[in-house]
PDB file of N, CA and C in Angstrom:
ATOM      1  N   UNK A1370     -12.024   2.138 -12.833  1.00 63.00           N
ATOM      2  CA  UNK A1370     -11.766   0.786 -13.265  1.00 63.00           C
ATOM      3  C   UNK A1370     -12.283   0.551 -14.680  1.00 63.00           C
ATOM      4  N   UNK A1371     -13.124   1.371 -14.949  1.00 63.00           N
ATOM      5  CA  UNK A1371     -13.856   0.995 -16.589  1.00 63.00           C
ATOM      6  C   UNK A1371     -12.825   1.350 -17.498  1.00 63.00           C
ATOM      7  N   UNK A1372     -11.468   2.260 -17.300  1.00 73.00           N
ATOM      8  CA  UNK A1372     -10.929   2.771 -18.752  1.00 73.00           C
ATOM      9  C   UNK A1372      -9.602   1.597 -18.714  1.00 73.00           C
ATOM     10  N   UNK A1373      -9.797   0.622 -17.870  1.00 76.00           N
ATOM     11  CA  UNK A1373      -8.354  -0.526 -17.985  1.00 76.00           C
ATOM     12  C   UNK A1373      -9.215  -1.626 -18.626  1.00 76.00           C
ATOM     13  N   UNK A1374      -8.338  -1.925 -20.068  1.00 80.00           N
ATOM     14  CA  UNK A1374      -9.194  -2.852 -20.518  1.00 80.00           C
ATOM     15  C   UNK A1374      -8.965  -4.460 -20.432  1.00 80.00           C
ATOM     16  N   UNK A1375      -7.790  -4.700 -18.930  1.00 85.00           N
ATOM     17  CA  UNK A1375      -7.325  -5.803 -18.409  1.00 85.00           C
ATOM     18  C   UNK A1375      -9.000  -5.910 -17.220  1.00 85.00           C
ATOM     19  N   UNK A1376      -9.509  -5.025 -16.816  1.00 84.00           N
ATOM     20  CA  UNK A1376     -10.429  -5.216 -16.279  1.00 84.00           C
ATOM     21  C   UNK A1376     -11.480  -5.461 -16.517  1.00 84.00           C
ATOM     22  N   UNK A1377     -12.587  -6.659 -16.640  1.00 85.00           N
ATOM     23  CA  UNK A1377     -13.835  -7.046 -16.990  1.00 85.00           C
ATOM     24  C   UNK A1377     -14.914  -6.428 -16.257  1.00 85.00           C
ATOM     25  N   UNK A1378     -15.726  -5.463 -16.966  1.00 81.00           N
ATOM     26  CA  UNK A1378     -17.021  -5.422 -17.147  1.00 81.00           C
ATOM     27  C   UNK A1378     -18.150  -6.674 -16.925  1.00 81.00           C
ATOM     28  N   UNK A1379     -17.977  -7.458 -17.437  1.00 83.00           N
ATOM     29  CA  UNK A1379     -18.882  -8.798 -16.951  1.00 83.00           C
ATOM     30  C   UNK A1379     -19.016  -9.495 -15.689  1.00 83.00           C
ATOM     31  N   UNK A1380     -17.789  -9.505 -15.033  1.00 78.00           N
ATOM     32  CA  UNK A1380     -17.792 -10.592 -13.925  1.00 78.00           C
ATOM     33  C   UNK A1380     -18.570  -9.057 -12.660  1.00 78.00           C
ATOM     34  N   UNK A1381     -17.786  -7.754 -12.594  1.00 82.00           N
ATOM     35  CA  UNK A1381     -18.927  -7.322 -11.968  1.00 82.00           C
ATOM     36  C   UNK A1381     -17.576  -6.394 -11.054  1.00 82.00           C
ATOM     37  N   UNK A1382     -18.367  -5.696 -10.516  1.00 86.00           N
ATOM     38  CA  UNK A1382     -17.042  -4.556  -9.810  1.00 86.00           C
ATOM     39  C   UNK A1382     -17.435  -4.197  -8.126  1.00 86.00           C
ATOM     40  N   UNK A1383     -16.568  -4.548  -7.401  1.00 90.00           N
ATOM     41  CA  UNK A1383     -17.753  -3.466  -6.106  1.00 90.00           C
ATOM     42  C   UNK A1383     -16.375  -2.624  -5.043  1.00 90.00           C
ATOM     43  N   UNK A1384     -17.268  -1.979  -4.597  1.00 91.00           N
ATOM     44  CA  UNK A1384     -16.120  -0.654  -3.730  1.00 91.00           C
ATOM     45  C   UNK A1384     -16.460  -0.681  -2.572  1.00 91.00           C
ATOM     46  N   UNK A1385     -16.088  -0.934  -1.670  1.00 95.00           N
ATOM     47  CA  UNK A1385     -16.958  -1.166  -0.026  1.00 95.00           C
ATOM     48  C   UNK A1385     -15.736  -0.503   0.883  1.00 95.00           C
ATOM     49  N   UNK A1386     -16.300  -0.122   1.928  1.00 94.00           N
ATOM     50  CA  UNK A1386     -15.286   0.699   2.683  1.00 94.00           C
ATOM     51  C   UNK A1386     -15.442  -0.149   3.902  1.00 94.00           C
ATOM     52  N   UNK A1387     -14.024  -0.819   4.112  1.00 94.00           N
ATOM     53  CA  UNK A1387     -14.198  -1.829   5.345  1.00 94.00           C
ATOM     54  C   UNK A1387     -13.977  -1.277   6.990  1.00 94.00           C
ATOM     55  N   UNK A1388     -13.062   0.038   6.257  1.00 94.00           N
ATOM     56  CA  UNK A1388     -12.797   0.340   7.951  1.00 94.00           C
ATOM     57  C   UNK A1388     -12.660   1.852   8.070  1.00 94.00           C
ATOM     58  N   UNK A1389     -13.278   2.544   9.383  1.00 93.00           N
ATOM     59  CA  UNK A1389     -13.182   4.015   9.228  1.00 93.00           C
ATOM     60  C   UNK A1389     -12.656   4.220  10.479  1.00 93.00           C
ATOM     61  N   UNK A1390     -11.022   4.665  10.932  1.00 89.00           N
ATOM     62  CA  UNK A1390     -10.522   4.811  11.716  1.00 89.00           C
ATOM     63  C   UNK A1390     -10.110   6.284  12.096  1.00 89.00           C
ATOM     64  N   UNK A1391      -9.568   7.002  12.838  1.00 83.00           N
ATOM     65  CA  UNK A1391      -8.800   8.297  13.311  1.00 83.00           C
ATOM     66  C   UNK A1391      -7.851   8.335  11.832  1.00 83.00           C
ATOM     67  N   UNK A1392      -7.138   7.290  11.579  1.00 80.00           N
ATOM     68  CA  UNK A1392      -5.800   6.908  11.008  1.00 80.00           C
ATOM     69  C   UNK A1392      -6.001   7.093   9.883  1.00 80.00           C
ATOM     70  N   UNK A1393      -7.129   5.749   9.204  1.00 84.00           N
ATOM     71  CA  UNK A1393      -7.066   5.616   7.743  1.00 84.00           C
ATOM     72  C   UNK A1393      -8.517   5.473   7.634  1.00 84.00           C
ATOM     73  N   UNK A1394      -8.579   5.361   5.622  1.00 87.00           N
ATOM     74  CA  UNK A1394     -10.058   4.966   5.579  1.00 87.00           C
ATOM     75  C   UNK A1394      -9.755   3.666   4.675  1.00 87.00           C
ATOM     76  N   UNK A1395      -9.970   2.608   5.433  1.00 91.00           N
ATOM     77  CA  UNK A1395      -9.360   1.303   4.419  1.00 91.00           C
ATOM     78  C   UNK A1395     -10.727   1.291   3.135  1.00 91.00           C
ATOM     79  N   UNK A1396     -10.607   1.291   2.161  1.00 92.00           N
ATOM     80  CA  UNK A1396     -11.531   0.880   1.236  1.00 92.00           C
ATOM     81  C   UNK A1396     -11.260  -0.748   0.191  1.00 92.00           C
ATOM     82  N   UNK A1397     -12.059  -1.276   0.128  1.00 94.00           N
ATOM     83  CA  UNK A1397     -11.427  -2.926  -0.591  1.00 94.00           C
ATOM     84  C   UNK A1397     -12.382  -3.018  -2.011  1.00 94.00           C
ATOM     85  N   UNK A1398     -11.281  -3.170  -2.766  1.00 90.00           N
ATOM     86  CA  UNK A1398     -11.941  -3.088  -4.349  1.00 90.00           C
ATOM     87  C   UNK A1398     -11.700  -4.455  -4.874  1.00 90.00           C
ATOM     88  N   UNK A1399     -12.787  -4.794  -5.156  1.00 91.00           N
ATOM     89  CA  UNK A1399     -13.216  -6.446  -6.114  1.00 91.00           C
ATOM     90  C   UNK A1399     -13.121  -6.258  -7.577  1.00 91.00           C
ATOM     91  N   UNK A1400     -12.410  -6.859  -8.121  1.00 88.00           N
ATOM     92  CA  UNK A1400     -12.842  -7.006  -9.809  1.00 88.00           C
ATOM     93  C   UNK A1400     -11.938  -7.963 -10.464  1.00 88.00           C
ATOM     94  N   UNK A1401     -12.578  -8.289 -11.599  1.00 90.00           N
ATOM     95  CA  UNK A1401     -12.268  -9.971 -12.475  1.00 90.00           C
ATOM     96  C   UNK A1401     -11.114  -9.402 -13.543  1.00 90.00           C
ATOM     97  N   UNK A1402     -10.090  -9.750 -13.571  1.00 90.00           N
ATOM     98  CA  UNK A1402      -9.018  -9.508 -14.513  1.00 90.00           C
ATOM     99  C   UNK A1402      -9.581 -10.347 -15.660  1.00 90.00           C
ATOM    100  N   UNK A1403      -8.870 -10.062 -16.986  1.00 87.00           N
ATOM    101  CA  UNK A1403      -9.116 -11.010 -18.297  1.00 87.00           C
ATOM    102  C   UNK A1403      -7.976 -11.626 -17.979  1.00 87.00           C
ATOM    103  N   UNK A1404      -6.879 -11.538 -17.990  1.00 87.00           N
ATOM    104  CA  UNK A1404      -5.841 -12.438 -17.407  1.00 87.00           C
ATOM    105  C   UNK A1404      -5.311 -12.788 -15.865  1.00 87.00           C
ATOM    106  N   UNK A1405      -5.315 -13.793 -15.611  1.00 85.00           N
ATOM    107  CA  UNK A1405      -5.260 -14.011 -14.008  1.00 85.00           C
ATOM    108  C   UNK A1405      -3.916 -13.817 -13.532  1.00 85.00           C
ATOM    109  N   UNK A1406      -2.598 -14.383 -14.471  1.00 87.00           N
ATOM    110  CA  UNK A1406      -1.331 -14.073 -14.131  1.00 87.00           C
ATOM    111  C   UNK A1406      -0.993 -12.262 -14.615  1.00 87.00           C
ATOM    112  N   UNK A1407      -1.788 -11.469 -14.797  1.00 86.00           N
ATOM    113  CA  UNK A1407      -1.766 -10.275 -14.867  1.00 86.00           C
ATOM    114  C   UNK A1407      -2.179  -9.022 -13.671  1.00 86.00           C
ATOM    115  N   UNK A1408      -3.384 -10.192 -12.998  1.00 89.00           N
ATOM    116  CA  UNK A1408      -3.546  -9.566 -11.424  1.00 89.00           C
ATOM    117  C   UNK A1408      -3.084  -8.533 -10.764  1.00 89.00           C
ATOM    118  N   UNK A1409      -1.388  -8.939 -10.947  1.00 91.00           N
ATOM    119  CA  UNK A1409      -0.368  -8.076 -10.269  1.00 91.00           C
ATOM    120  C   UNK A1409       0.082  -6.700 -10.707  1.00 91.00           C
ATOM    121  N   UNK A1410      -0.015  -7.061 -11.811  1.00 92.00           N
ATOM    122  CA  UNK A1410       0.418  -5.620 -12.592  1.00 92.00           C
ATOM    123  C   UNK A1410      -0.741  -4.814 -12.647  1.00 92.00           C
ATOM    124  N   UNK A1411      -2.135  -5.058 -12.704  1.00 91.00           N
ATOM    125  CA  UNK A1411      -3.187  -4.344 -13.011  1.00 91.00           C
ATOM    126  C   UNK A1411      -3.911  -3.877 -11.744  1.00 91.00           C
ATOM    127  N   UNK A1412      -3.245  -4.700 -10.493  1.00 92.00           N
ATOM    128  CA  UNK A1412      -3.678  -3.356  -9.385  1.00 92.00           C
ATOM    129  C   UNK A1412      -2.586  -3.115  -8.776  1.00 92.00           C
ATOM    130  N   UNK A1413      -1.446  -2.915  -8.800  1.00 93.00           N
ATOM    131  CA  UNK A1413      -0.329  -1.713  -9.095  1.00 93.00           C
ATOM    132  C   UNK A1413      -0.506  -0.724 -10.500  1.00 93.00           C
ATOM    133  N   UNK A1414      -1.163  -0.945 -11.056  1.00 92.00           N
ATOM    134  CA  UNK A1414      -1.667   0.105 -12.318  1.00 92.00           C
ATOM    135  C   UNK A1414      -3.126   1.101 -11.610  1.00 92.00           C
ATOM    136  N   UNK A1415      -3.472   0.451 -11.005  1.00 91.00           N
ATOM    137  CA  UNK A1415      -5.351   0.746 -10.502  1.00 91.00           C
ATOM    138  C   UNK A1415      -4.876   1.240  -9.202  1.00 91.00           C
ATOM    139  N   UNK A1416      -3.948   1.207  -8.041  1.00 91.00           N
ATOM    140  CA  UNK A1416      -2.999   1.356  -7.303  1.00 91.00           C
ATOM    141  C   UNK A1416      -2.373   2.973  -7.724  1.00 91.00           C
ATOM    142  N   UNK A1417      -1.716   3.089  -8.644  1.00 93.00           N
ATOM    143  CA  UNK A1417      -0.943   4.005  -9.183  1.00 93.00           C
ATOM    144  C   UNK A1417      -1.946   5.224  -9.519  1.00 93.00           C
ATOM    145  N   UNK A1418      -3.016   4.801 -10.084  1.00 92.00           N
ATOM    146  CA  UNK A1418      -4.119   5.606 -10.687  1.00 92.00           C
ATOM    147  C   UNK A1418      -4.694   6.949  -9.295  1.00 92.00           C
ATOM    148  N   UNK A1419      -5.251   5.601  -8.373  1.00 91.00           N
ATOM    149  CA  UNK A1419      -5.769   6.442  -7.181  1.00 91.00           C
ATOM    150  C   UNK A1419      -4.850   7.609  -6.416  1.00 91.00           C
ATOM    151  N   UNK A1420      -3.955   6.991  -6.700  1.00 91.00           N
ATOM    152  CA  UNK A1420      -2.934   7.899  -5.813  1.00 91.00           C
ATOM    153  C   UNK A1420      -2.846   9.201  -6.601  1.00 91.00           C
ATOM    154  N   UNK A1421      -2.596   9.210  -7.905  1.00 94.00           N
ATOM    155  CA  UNK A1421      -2.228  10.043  -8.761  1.00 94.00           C
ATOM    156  C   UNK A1421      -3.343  10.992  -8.279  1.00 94.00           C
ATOM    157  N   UNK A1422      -4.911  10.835  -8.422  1.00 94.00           N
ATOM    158  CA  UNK A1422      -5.997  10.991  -8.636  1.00 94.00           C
ATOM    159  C   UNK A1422      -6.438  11.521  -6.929  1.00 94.00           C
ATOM    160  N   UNK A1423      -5.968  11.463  -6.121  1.00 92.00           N
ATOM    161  CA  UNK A1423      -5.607  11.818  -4.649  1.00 92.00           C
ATOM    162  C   UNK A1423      -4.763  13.011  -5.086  1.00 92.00           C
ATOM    163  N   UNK A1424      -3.390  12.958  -5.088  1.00 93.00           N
ATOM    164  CA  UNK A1424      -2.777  14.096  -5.393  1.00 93.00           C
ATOM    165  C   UNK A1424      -2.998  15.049  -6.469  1.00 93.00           C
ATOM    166  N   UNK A1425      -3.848  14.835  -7.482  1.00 97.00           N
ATOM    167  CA  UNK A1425      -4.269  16.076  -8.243  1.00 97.00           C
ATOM    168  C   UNK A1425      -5.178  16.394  -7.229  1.00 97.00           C
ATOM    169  N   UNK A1426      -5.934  16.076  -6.395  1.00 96.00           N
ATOM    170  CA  UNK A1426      -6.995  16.776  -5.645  1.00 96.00           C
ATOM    171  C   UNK A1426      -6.617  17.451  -4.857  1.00 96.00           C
ATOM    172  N   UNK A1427      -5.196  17.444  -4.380  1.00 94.00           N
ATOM    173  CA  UNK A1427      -4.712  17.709  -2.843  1.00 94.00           C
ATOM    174  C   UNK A1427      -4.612  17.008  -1.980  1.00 94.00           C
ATOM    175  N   UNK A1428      -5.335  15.518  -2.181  1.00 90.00           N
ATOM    176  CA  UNK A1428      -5.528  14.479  -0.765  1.00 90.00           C
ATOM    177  C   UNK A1428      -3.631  13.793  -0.976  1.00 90.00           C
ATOM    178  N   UNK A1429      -2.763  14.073   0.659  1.00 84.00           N
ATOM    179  CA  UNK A1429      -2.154  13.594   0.909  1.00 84.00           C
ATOM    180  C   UNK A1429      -2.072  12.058   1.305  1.00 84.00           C
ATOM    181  N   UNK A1430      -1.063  11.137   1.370  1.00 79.00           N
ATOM    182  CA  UNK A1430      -1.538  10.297   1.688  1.00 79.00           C
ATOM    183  C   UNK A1430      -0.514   9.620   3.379  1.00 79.00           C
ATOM    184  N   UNK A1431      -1.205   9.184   4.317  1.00 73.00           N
ATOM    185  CA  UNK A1431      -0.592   9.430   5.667  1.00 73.00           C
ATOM    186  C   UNK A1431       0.263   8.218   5.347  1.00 73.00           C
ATOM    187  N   UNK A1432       1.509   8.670   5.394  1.00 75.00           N
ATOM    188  CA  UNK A1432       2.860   7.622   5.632  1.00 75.00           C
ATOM    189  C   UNK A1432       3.314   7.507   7.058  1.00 75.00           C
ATOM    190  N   UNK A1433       3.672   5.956   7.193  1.00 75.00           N
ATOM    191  CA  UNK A1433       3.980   5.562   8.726  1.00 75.00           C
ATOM    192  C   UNK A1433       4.954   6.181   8.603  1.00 75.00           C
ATOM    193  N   UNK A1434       5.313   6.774  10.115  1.00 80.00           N
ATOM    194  CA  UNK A1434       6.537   6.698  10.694  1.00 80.00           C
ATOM    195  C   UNK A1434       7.406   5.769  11.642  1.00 80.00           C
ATOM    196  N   UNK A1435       8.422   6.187  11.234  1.00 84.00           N
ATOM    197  CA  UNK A1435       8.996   4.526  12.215  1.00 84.00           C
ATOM    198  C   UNK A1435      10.419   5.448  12.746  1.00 84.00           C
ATOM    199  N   UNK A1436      10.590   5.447  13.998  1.00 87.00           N
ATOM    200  CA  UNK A1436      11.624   5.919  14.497  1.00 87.00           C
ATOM    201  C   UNK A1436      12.688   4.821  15.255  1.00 87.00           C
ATOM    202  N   UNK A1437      14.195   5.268  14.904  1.00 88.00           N
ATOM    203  CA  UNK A1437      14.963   4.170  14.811  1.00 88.00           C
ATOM    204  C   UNK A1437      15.847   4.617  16.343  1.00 88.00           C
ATOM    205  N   UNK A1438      16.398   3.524  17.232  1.00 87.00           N
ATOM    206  CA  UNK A1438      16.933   3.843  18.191  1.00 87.00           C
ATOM    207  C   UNK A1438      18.270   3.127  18.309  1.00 87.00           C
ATOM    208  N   UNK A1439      19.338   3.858  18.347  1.00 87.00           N
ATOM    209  CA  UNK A1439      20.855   2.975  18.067  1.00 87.00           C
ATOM    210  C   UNK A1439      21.386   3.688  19.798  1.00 87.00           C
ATOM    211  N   UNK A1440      22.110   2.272  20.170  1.00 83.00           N
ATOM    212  CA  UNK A1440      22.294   2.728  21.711  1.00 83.00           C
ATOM    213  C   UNK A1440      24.093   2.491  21.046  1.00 83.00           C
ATOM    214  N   UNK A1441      25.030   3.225  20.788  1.00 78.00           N
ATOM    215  CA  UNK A1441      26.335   3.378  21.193  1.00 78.00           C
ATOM    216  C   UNK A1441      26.857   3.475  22.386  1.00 78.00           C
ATOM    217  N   UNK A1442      27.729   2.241  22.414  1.00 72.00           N
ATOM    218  CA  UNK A1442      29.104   2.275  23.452  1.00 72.00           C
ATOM    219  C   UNK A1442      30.233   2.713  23.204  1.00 72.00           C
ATOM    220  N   UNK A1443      30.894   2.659  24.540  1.00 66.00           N
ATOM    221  CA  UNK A1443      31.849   3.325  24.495  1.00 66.00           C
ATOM    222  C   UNK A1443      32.749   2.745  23.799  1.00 66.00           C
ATOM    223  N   UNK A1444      34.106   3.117  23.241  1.00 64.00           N
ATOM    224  CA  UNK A1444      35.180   2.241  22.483  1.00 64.00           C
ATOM    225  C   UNK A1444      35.798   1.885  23.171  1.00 64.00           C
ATOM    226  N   UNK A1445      35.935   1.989  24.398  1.00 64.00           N
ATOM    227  CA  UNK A1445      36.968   1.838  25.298  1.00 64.00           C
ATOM    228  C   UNK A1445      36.542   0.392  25.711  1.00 64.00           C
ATOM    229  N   UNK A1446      35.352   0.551  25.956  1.00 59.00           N
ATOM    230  CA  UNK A1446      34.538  -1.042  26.404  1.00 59.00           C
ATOM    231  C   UNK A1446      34.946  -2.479  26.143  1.00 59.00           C
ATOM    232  N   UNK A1447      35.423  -3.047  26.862  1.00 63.00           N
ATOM    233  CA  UNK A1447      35.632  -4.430  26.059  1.00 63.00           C
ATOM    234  C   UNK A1447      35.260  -5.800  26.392  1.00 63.00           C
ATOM    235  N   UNK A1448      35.210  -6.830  25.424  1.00 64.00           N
ATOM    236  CA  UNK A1448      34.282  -7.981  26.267  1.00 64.00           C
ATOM    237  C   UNK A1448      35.328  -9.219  26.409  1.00 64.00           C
ATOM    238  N   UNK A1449      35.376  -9.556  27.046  1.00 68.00           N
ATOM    239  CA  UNK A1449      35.864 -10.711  27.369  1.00 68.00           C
ATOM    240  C   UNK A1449      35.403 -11.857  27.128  1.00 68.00           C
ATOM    241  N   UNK A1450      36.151 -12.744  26.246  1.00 70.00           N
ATOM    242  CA  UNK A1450      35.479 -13.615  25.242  1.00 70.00           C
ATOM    243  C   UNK A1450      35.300 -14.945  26.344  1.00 70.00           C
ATOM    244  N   UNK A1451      34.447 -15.853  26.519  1.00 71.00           N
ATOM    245  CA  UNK A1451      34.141 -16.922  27.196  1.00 71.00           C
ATOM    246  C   UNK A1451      34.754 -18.031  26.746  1.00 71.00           C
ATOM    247  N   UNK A1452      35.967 -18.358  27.527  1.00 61.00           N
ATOM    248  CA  UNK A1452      36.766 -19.859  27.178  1.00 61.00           C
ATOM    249  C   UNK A1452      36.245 -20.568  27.822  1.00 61.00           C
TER     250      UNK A1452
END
């Protein structure tokens, strides 16, 4: 966080690890932007960094899976519309 210079040094920085599961390791990062409508872009930048900084190390990162279930009928099938 010290080499983004959207990020303040003054207001103060902290790194706390909120949750340690099988799954994930949630970690929650605090810090004071110099611009407030900039927020967004500067932790998708700080966002972008870690990851990068994960994969030069080797650390993968665990993506959900989501499995999709489509039930097809027959064509022959037909519905009879309710008059």
């Amino acid at each position: 966080m010290d080499e983004d210079e959207q990020i303040l040094s003054s207001g103060g920085t902290a790194v706390q690890f909120a949750q340690v599961t099988s799954q994930a390791v949630v970690v929650e990062l605090y810090f004071w932007v110099r611009i407030s409508k900039d927020g967004g872009s500067v932790k998708s930048g700080l966002l972008t960094k870690i990851y990068n900084a994960f994969a030069d190390e080797g650390i993968d990162m665990a993506l959900p899976i989501q499995q999709v279930m489509l039930n097809q009928t027959n064509s022959e099938t037909k519905v009879k519309p309710n008059h």
